[in-house]
Tab-separated table of C-alpha atoms and ligand atoms in Angstrom:
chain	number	residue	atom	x	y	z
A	1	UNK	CA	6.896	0.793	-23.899
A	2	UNK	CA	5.723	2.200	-21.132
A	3	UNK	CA	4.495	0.529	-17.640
A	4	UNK	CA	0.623	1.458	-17.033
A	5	UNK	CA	0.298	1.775	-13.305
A	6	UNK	CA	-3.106	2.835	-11.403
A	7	UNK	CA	-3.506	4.568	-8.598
A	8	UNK	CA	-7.044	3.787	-6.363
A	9	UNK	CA	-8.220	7.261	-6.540
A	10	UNK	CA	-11.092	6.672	-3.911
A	11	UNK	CA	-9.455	9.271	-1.511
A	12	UNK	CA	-6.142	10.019	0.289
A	13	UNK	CA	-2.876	10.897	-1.128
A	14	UNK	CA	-3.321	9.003	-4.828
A	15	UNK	CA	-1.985	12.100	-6.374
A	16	UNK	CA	1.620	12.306	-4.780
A	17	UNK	CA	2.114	8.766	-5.975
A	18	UNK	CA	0.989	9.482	-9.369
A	19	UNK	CA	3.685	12.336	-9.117
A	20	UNK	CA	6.365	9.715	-7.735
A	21	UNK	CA	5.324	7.389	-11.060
A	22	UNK	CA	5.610	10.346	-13.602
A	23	UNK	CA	9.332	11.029	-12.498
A	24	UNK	CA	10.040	7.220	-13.088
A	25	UNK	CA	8.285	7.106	-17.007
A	26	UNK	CA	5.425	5.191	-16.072
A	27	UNK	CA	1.900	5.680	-17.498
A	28	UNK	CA	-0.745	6.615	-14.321
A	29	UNK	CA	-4.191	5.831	-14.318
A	30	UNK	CA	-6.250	6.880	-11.725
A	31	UNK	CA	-9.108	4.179	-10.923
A	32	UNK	CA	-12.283	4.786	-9.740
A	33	UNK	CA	-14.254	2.958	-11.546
A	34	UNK	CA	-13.339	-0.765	-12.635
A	35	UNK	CA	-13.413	-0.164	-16.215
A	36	UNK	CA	-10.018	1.541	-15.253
A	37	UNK	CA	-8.572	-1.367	-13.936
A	38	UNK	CA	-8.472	-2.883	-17.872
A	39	UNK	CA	-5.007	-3.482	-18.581
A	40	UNK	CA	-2.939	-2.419	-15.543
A	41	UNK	CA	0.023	-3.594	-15.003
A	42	UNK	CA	0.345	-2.994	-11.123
A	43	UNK	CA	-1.720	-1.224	-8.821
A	44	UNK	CA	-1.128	0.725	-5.932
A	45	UNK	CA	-3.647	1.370	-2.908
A	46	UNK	CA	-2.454	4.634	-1.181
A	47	UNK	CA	-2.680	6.165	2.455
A	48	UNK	CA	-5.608	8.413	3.536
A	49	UNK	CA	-8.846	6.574	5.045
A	50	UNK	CA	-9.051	3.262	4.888
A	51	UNK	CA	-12.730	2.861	6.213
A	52	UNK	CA	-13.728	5.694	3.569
A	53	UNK	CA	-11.712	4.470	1.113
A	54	UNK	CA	-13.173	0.924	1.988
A	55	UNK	CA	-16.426	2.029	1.608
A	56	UNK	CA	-16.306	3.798	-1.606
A	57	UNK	CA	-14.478	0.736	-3.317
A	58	UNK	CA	-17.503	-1.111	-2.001
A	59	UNK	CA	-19.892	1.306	-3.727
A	60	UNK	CA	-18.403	1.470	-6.530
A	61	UNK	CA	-17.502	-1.816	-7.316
A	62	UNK	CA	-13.945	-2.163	-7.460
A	63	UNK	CA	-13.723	-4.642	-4.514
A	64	UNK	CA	-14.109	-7.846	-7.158
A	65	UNK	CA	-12.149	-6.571	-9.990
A	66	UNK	CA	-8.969	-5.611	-7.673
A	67	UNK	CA	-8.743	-9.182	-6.237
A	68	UNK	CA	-8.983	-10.908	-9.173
A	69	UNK	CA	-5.863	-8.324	-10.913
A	70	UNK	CA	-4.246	-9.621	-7.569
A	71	UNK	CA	-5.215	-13.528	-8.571
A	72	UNK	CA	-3.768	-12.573	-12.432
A	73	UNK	CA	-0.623	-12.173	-10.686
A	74	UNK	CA	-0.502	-8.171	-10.889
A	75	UNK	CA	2.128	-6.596	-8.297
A	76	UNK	CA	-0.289	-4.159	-5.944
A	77	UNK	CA	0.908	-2.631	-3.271
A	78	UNK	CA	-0.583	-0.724	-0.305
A	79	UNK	CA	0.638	2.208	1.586
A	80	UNK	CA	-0.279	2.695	5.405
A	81	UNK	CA	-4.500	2.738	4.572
A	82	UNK	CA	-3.683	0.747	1.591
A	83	UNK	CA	-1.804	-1.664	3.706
A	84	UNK	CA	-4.661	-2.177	6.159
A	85	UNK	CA	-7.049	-2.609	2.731
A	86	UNK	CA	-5.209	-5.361	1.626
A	87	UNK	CA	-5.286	-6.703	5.239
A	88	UNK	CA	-7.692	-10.167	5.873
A	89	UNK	CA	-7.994	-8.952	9.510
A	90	UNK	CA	-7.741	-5.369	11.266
A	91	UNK	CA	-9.946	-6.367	14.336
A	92	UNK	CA	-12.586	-4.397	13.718
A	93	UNK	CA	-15.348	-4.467	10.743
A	94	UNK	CA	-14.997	-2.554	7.564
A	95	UNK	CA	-14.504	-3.272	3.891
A	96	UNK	CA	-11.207	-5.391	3.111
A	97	UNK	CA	-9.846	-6.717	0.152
A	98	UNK	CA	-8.775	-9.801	2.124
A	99	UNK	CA	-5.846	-10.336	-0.079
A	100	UNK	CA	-2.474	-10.479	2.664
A	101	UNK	CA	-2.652	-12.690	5.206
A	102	UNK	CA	-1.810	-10.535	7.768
A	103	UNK	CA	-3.220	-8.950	11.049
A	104	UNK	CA	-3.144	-5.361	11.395
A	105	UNK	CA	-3.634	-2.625	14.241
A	106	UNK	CA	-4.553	0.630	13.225
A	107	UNK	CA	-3.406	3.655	14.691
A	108	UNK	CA	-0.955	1.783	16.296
A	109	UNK	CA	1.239	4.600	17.468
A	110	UNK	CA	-0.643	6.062	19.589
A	111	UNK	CA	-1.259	10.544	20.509
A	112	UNK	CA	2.455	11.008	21.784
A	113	UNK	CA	3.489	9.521	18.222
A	114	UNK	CA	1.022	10.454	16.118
A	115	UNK	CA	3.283	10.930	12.988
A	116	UNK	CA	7.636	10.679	12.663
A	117	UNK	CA	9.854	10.087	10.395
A	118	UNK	CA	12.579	7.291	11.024
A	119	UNK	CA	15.155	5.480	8.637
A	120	UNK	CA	14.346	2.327	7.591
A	121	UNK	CA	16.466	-1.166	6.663
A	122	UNK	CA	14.578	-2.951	3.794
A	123	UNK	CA	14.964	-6.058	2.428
A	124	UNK	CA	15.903	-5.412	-1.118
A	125	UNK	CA	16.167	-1.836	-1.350
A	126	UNK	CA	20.026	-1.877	-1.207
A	127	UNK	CA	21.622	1.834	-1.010
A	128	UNK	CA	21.586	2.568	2.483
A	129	UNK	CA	18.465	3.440	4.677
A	130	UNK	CA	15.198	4.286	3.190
A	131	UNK	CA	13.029	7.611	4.736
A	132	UNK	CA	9.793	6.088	5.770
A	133	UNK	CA	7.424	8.644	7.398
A	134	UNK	CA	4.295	7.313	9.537
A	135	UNK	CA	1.703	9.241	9.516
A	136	UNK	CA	-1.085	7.859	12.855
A	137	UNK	CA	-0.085	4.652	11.001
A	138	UNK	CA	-1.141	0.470	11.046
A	139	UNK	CA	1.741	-2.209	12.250
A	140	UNK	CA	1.740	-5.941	11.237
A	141	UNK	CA	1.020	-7.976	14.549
A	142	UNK	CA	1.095	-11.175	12.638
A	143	UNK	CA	1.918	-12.745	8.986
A	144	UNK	CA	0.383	-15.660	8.153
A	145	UNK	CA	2.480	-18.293	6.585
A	146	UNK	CA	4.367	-17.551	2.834
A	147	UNK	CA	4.024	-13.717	4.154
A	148	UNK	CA	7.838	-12.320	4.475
A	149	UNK	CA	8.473	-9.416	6.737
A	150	UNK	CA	10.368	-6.635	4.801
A	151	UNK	CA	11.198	-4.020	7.502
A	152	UNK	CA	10.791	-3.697	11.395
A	153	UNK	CA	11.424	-0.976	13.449
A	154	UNK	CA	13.897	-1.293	16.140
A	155	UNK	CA	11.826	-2.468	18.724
A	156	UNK	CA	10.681	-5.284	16.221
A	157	UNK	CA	7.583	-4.036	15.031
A	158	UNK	CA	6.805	-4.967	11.481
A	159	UNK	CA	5.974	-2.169	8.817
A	160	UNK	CA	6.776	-3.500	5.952
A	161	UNK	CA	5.590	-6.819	4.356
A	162	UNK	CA	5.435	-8.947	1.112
A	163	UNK	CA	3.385	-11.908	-0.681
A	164	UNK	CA	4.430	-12.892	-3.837
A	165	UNK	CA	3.547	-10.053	-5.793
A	166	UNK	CA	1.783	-7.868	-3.187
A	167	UNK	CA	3.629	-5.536	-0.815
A	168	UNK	CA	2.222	-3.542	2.074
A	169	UNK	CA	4.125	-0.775	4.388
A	170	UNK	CA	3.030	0.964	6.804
A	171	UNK	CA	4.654	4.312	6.200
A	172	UNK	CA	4.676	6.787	2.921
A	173	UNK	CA	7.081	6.662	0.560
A	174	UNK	CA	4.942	9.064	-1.876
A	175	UNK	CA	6.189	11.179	0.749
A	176	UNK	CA	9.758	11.751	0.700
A	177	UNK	CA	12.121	12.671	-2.494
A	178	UNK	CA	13.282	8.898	-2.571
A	179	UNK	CA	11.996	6.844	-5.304
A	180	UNK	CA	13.758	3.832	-4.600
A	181	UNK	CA	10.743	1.996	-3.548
A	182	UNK	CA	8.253	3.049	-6.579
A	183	UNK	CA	11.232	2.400	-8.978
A	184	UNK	CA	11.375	-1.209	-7.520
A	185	UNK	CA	7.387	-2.223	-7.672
A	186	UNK	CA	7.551	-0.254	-11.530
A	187	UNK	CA	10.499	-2.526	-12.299
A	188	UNK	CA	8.559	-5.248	-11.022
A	189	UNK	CA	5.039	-4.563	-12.956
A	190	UNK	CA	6.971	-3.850	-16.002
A	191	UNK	CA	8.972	-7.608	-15.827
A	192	UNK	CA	5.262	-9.494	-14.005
B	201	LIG	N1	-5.093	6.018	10.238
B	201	LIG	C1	-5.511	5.703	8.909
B	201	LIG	C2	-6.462	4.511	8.906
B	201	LIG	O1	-6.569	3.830	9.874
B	201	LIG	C3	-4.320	5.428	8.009
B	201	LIG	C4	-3.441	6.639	7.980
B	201	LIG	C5	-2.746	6.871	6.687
B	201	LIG	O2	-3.039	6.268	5.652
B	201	LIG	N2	-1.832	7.803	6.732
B	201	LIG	O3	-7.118	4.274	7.940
């Protein structure tokens, strides 16, 4: 049997993930509207906009039905926007899910750095370094307790996090040819 796996398809790159999920077998739904959330096995929130996409999850309702998939005990996971969606605080107002107890700057890289690439260490991802590309991305400036940092950059900087069964990094793996990451949440949803 397949996995079913949605993709918020609000705005932003929800399309090269779907493409990431066909070459690992698993069924993609694109949500937009919460009727599509019905019997997903994970979720994933991708990069793009994260006040637009915000907003649109507002207006159309999916705000409600994505926490409680999250209170089910559904993996979802969040990719640079998506990470500062499932943020409780970014220091600034705009739609949240409020679901990781975690602070997040956005943009945090400033002009000079506006996007690079850089090889990550993750915990759990075993097979060398992973190719994470940032793209004017968010950093974790704080977890909360029961939040476990994932991945830092060499100067310490978090960009990769996990609770339970939802996961937030700051770069895009949807990005890069490696599917080591998607593999590991679909293994996941398939075995939640
Ligand atoms: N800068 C965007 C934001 O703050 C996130 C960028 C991305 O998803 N690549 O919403």
């Amino acid at each position: 049997m397949s996995v079913r796996i949605g993709v918020l398809a609000l705005q932003g790159d929800f399309a090269e993930h779907g493409a990431m999920l066909g070459r690992l077998g698993a069924e993609t739904v694109e949500v937009r509207q919460p009727s599509d959330i019905d019997g997903l096995e994970g979720l994933i929130i991708p990069g793009g906009e994260s006040t637009t996409i915000g907003k649109l999850m507002m207006r159309y309702n999916l705000r409600e039905p994505i926490r409680d998939l999250a209170a089910a005990g559904t993996p979802i996971w969040g990719t640079c926007a998506g990470l500062i969606l499932l943020a409780r605080n970014v220091g600034r107002n705009q739609p949240l899910l409020n679901l990781l107890d975690i602070t997040v700057e956005r943009n945090a890289f400033g002009r000079q750095t506006d996007s690079f690439e850089t090889d990550l260490e993750i915990d759990g991802i075993s097979g060398g370094p992973f190719p994470a590309v940032f793209i004017r991305a968010p950093v974790v400036r704080e977890v909360g307790p029961g939040v476990q940092v994932l991945s830092r950059l060499d100067d310490g900087t978090i960009v990769a996090v996990r609770h339970g069964r939802l996961f937030g990094t700051s770069f895009h793996p949807e990005l890069t040819g490696d599917t080591r990451l998607h593999a590991g949440f679909v293994e996941m949803a398939r075995h939640a």
